[in-house]
Short mmCIF file of C-alpha atoms in Angstrom, two decimals:
data_model
loop_
_atom_site.label_atom_id
_atom_site.label_comp_id
_atom_site.label_asym_id
_atom_site.label_seq_id
_atom_site.Cartn_x
_atom_site.Cartn_y
_atom_site.Cartn_z
CA MET A 40 0.41 -2.61 21.97
CA ASP A 41 -3.18 -3.22 20.89
CA PRO A 42 -3.75 -3.40 17.12
CA ILE A 43 -5.81 -0.87 15.21
CA VAL A 44 -8.90 -2.84 14.18
CA VAL A 45 -10.82 -1.67 11.11
CA GLU A 46 -14.03 -3.49 10.18
CA ILE A 47 -14.91 -3.37 6.49
CA ASP A 48 -18.62 -3.46 5.79
CA ALA A 49 -18.39 -6.16 3.12
CA PRO A 50 -18.90 -9.94 3.01
CA MET A 51 -15.59 -10.53 1.21
CA VAL A 52 -12.39 -8.87 -0.04
CA THR A 53 -11.29 -9.34 -3.65
CA GLN A 54 -7.70 -9.36 -4.90
CA GLN A 55 -8.09 -5.92 -6.46
CA CYS A 56 -9.71 -4.59 -3.30
CA ALA A 57 -6.87 -5.87 -1.12
CA ALA A 58 -4.28 -4.27 -3.41
CA ARG A 59 -6.08 -0.91 -3.29
CA ILE A 60 -6.30 -1.11 0.50
CA VAL A 61 -2.55 -1.63 0.84
CA ARG A 62 -1.85 1.18 -1.62
CA THR A 63 -4.16 3.53 0.30
CA ILE A 64 -2.40 2.74 3.59
CA VAL A 65 1.00 3.35 1.96
CA GLU A 66 -0.22 6.73 0.65
CA LEU A 67 -1.55 7.65 4.07
CA LEU A 68 1.66 6.73 5.87
CA LEU A 69 3.85 8.57 3.37
CA TYR A 70 2.02 11.77 4.29
CA HIS A 71 1.70 11.23 8.06
CA ARG A 72 5.36 10.18 8.33
CA GLU A 73 6.40 13.38 6.51
CA GLN A 74 7.90 11.61 3.51
CA ILE A 75 5.88 13.91 1.22
CA PRO A 76 4.69 17.48 1.94
CA PHE A 77 1.09 16.92 0.78
CA THR A 78 -1.29 14.01 0.42
CA TYR A 79 -0.06 11.75 -2.35
CA GLY A 80 -2.84 12.59 -4.82
CA ALA A 81 -2.15 16.33 -4.56
CA PHE A 82 1.62 15.81 -4.55
CA ARG A 83 1.53 13.64 -7.66
CA THR A 84 -0.64 16.16 -9.54
CA MET A 85 1.76 19.01 -8.68
CA VAL A 86 4.78 17.01 -9.77
CA LYS A 87 3.15 16.00 -13.06
CA ASN A 88 2.63 19.72 -13.80
CA PHE A 89 6.35 20.48 -13.61
CA ARG A 90 6.92 19.66 -17.29
CA THR A 91 3.87 21.70 -18.30
CA ASN A 92 5.20 24.82 -16.57
CA GLU A 93 8.82 24.22 -17.56
CA GLY A 94 8.89 27.12 -19.98
CA ASP A 95 7.96 29.72 -17.34
CA GLU A 96 11.31 31.19 -16.28
CA SER A 97 10.17 34.66 -15.25
CA THR A 98 12.08 34.64 -11.94
CA GLU A 99 14.25 31.53 -12.13
CA HIS A 100 17.83 32.47 -13.04
CA GLY A 101 21.28 31.04 -12.54
CA MET A 102 21.90 28.86 -9.51
CA GLN A 103 18.36 29.31 -8.24
CA LYS A 104 16.99 27.63 -11.34
CA ILE A 105 19.54 24.82 -11.09
CA HIS A 106 18.71 24.06 -7.44
CA LEU A 107 14.96 24.20 -8.02
CA ARG A 108 15.24 21.93 -11.06
CA LYS A 109 17.30 19.45 -9.02
CA GLN A 110 14.52 19.27 -6.44
CA GLN A 111 11.96 18.87 -9.20
CA ASN A 112 13.92 15.89 -10.54
CA GLN A 113 13.97 14.34 -7.06
CA ALA A 114 10.22 14.80 -6.71
CA GLU A 115 9.62 13.30 -10.16
CA GLN A 116 11.80 10.32 -9.31
CA MET A 117 9.86 9.74 -6.10
CA VAL A 118 6.48 9.82 -7.86
CA GLN A 119 7.77 7.38 -10.47
CA SER A 120 9.10 5.15 -7.70
CA VAL A 121 5.73 5.15 -5.90
CA ASP A 122 3.91 4.39 -9.15
CA ASN A 123 6.27 1.45 -9.75
CA LEU A 124 5.70 0.25 -6.18
CA PHE A 125 1.92 0.34 -6.66
CA GLU A 126 2.22 -1.70 -9.85
CA MET A 127 4.25 -4.29 -7.94
CA ILE A 128 1.62 -4.39 -5.18
CA ASP A 129 -1.11 -5.01 -7.77
CA ASP A 130 0.98 -7.71 -9.41
CA CYS A 131 1.79 -9.37 -6.09
CA PHE A 132 -1.90 -9.74 -5.22
CA GLU A 133 -2.73 -10.92 -8.73
CA GLN A 134 -0.07 -13.63 -8.69
CA ASN A 135 -0.34 -14.55 -4.99
CA PRO A 136 -3.97 -14.76 -3.79
CA THR A 137 -2.78 -16.10 -0.43
CA VAL A 138 -1.30 -12.78 0.72
CA GLN A 139 -1.85 -12.64 4.46
CA GLU A 140 -0.07 -9.48 5.62
CA ALA A 141 1.68 -6.40 4.32
CA MET A 142 4.46 -4.58 6.16
CA ILE A 143 5.45 -0.95 5.53
CA ILE A 144 8.91 -0.20 6.91
CA PHE A 145 10.57 3.20 7.34
CA GLY A 146 14.36 3.14 7.49
CA THR A 147 17.51 3.06 5.40
CA THR A 148 17.25 -0.73 5.09
CA ILE A 149 14.81 -3.33 6.40
CA PHE A 150 17.49 -4.41 8.86
CA THR A 151 17.86 -0.88 10.29
CA ALA A 152 14.14 -0.14 10.43
CA LYS A 153 13.09 2.90 12.47
CA GLU A 154 9.34 2.22 12.39
CA ALA A 155 7.05 -0.42 10.92
CA PHE A 156 3.35 -0.95 10.27
CA VAL A 157 2.04 -4.50 9.87
CA VAL A 158 -1.31 -4.80 8.08
CA ARG A 159 -3.24 -8.04 8.66
CA LEU A 160 -5.57 -8.68 5.73
CA PRO A 161 -8.79 -10.70 5.71
CA PRO A 162 -8.86 -13.82 3.50
CA ILE A 163 -9.06 -12.97 -0.20
CA ASP A 164 -11.93 -14.38 -2.28
CA ARG A 165 -10.75 -15.23 -5.81
CA ASN A 166 -14.30 -15.99 -6.98
CA HIS A 167 -15.15 -12.29 -7.13
CA HIS A 168 -13.94 -9.58 -9.51
CA GLY A 169 -12.87 -6.20 -8.22
CA TYR A 170 -14.57 -4.41 -11.11
CA ASN A 171 -18.00 -5.55 -9.89
CA HIS A 172 -17.31 -4.24 -6.38
CA ARG A 173 -15.55 -0.97 -7.30
CA HIS A 174 -18.33 1.33 -6.07
CA ALA A 175 -18.37 -0.17 -2.58
CA LEU A 176 -14.55 -0.17 -2.56
CA GLU A 177 -14.31 3.64 -2.55
CA GLN A 178 -16.46 3.78 0.58
CA HIS A 179 -14.29 1.14 2.26
CA LEU A 180 -11.10 3.07 1.43
CA ARG A 181 -12.52 6.25 2.96
CA GLN A 182 -13.56 4.28 6.04
CA ILE A 183 -10.05 2.86 6.45
CA ALA A 184 -8.36 6.21 5.86
CA MET A 185 -10.60 7.93 8.44
CA LYS A 186 -10.02 5.23 11.06
CA LEU A 187 -6.25 5.32 10.66
CA THR A 188 -6.05 9.11 10.54
CA LEU A 189 -7.92 9.37 13.84
CA SER A 190 -5.68 6.79 15.53
CA ASP A 191 -2.84 7.98 17.77
CA GLU A 192 -0.46 5.44 16.24
CA VAL A 193 -0.70 7.03 12.78
CA SER A 194 -1.37 10.70 13.51
CA GLY A 195 0.58 10.88 16.77
CA ASN A 196 4.22 11.76 17.31
CA PRO A 197 6.15 9.78 14.64
CA HIS A 198 9.50 8.10 15.20
CA VAL A 199 10.50 9.10 11.66
CA LYS A 200 10.67 12.85 11.04
CA VAL A 201 13.14 13.13 8.15
CA PRO A 202 13.08 11.71 4.62
CA THR A 203 14.13 8.07 4.60
CA ASN A 204 13.54 4.91 2.59
CA VAL A 205 10.16 3.19 2.55
CA HIS A 206 10.04 -0.59 2.02
CA VAL A 207 7.00 -2.81 1.47
CA LEU A 208 6.95 -6.52 2.32
CA MET A 209 4.22 -9.08 1.65
CA LYS A 210 3.61 -12.22 3.71
CA ILE A 211 2.32 -15.05 1.55
CA ALA A 212 1.89 -18.82 1.71
CA ALA A 213 5.28 -20.37 1.01
CA VAL A 214 3.86 -22.61 -1.71
CA SER A 215 2.86 -19.53 -3.72
CA THR A 216 6.48 -18.49 -4.25
CA LEU A 217 6.78 -21.38 -6.70
CA ASN A 218 4.13 -19.86 -8.96
CA THR A 219 5.24 -16.24 -9.35
CA PRO A 220 6.18 -15.42 -12.97
CA ASN A 221 7.34 -11.86 -12.21
CA CYS A 222 10.00 -12.83 -9.71
CA GLY A 223 12.01 -9.73 -10.61
CA HIS A 224 9.41 -7.62 -8.79
CA TYR A 225 10.02 -9.17 -5.36
CA SER A 226 12.58 -11.21 -3.47
CA PRO A 227 11.83 -13.94 -0.87
CA LEU A 228 13.24 -13.35 2.60
CA ASP A 229 14.33 -16.16 4.89
CA ASP A 230 12.92 -15.83 8.40
CA TYR A 231 12.84 -12.01 8.46
CA LYS A 232 12.28 -10.28 11.80
CA LEU A 233 12.15 -6.60 12.63
CA PRO A 234 14.94 -5.14 14.78
CA VAL A 235 14.15 -5.45 18.49
CA LYS A 236 14.12 -1.69 19.07
CA CYS A 237 11.92 -0.91 16.05
CA PRO A 238 8.45 0.36 17.07
CA GLN A 239 5.83 -1.85 15.46
CA TYR A 240 2.19 -0.94 14.94
CA ARG A 241 -0.37 -3.53 13.87
CA ILE A 242 -3.41 -2.81 11.72
CA THR A 243 -6.01 -5.58 11.54
CA LEU A 244 -8.59 -5.46 8.77
CA ALA A 245 -11.68 -7.63 9.13
CA THR A 246 -14.91 -8.01 7.22
CA THR A 247 -18.10 -7.50 9.20
CA ALA A 248 -19.08 -11.10 8.39
CA ASN A 249 -16.14 -13.48 8.28
CA ARG A 250 -18.25 -15.84 6.18
CA PRO A 251 -21.58 -15.08 4.55
CA SER A 252 -24.52 -17.24 5.56
CA SER A 253 -24.74 -18.44 1.94
CA PRO A 254 -22.38 -18.26 -1.04
CA VAL A 255 -22.36 -14.84 -2.72
CA SER A 256 -22.90 -15.42 -6.44
CA CYS A 257 -22.78 -11.91 -7.86
CA CYS A 258 -19.61 -12.56 -9.87
CA LYS A 259 -20.26 -15.99 -11.38
CA HIS A 260 -22.89 -17.68 -13.48
CA LEU A 261 -25.81 -18.95 -11.47
CA LYS A 262 -26.57 -22.67 -11.68
CA VAL A 263 -30.20 -23.20 -12.64
CA PHE A 264 -32.07 -25.94 -10.75
CA GLN A 265 -29.25 -26.17 -8.23
CA ASP A 266 -30.48 -27.75 -5.00
CA ALA A 267 -30.25 -25.55 -1.94
CA THR A 268 -27.42 -26.82 0.21
CA THR A 269 -25.74 -25.72 3.38
CA PRO A 270 -22.41 -24.00 2.65
CA SER A 271 -19.49 -26.24 3.40
CA ALA A 272 -15.75 -25.64 3.64
CA SER A 273 -15.43 -26.36 -0.09
CA ASP A 274 -17.55 -23.28 -0.83
CA TYR A 275 -14.75 -21.10 0.54
CA PRO A 276 -11.52 -22.58 -0.85
CA ASP A 277 -9.48 -19.43 -0.38
CA VAL A 278 -10.52 -19.01 3.25
CA VAL A 279 -9.66 -22.61 4.00
CA ALA A 280 -6.36 -22.35 2.14
CA ALA A 281 -5.42 -19.24 4.10
CA GLU A 282 -6.18 -20.99 7.39
CA GLU A 283 -4.27 -24.16 6.48
CA THR A 284 -1.16 -22.33 5.23
CA ASP A 285 -0.99 -19.73 7.99
CA ASN A 286 2.00 -21.53 9.49
CA LEU A 287 3.67 -22.11 6.09
CA SER A 288 4.38 -18.55 5.06
CA CYS A 289 7.28 -16.32 4.09
CA TRP A 290 7.95 -12.64 3.43
CA LEU A 291 8.46 -11.16 -0.03
CA GLN A 292 10.26 -7.83 -0.32
CA LEU A 293 9.08 -5.67 -3.21
CA ASN A 294 12.10 -4.56 -5.23
CA GLU A 295 11.15 -0.88 -5.32
CA VAL A 296 12.38 1.34 -2.50
CA VAL A 297 10.75 4.76 -2.20
CA ARG A 298 12.93 7.63 -0.99
CA GLY A 299 11.13 10.34 0.96
CA PHE A 300 11.15 13.90 -0.37
CA LYS A 301 11.14 17.17 1.56
CA PRO A 302 11.35 20.42 -0.45
CA THR A 303 13.59 23.24 0.72
CA PRO A 304 13.23 26.89 -0.32
CA VAL A 305 15.81 28.46 -2.65
CA LYS A 306 15.97 32.23 -2.11
CA GLY A 307 12.40 32.13 -0.82
CA CYS A 308 11.09 30.02 -3.70
CA PHE A 309 9.73 26.48 -3.58
CA ILE A 310 9.67 24.19 -6.58
CA TRP A 311 5.92 24.72 -7.15
CA THR A 312 5.55 28.31 -5.90
CA PRO A 313 8.34 30.44 -7.40
CA ALA A 314 8.19 34.04 -6.25
#
């Protein structure tokens, strides 16, 4: 199956940008794979309002109130789980700048996966700060979301139609696993492979210019009187490192599993629209 190729109109991808991209794709897939009833931003806002409206019991009585509150607790737990997962994604990119791929798996366990999306990331440039590129990032995220939403692989008939577990794996250079202080956030996997029957979709992200014609110096102090030189491999250490360690990589499984949530009516009432 041909990969979904998304070109990002930027000369480089920062660590913060890469983390936001993966988080955006996770949010998108949670909605399109029916693990949440609304887009994640809207769903999270509704769930956060549960506590605010807790005192309104005009029509909630007896068992109806108990069942609705149980579903509210499940929704709150899912939002907290997703927030924890996003923090781990941010931390993984911060501690491991050689992240090469991300894999989002739907299934009870990673060994009984029902569907998987593999995201190939462009090389990460550690010489640039995400804060300085935040305005362009929002445009890139919208571009990625639009491209994936219009693709048949994402918006077509899904193999997963009921709430299940969502797992996120990161493929990094093996040498990086020795320098991860927050090891409790992820666990290394030895030679992990998806089940043979698991449908696998590939998403390839690429910058419009794999390498700029000259070093981009917007995020570091400029050297005065520096002689003009032709960029060499040493000007792009992260790109070179990613290329050299492509065959020396391993998967990290983030230790936060998100459980899908699907609300059910109780006597005609949903958790956010009581009659």
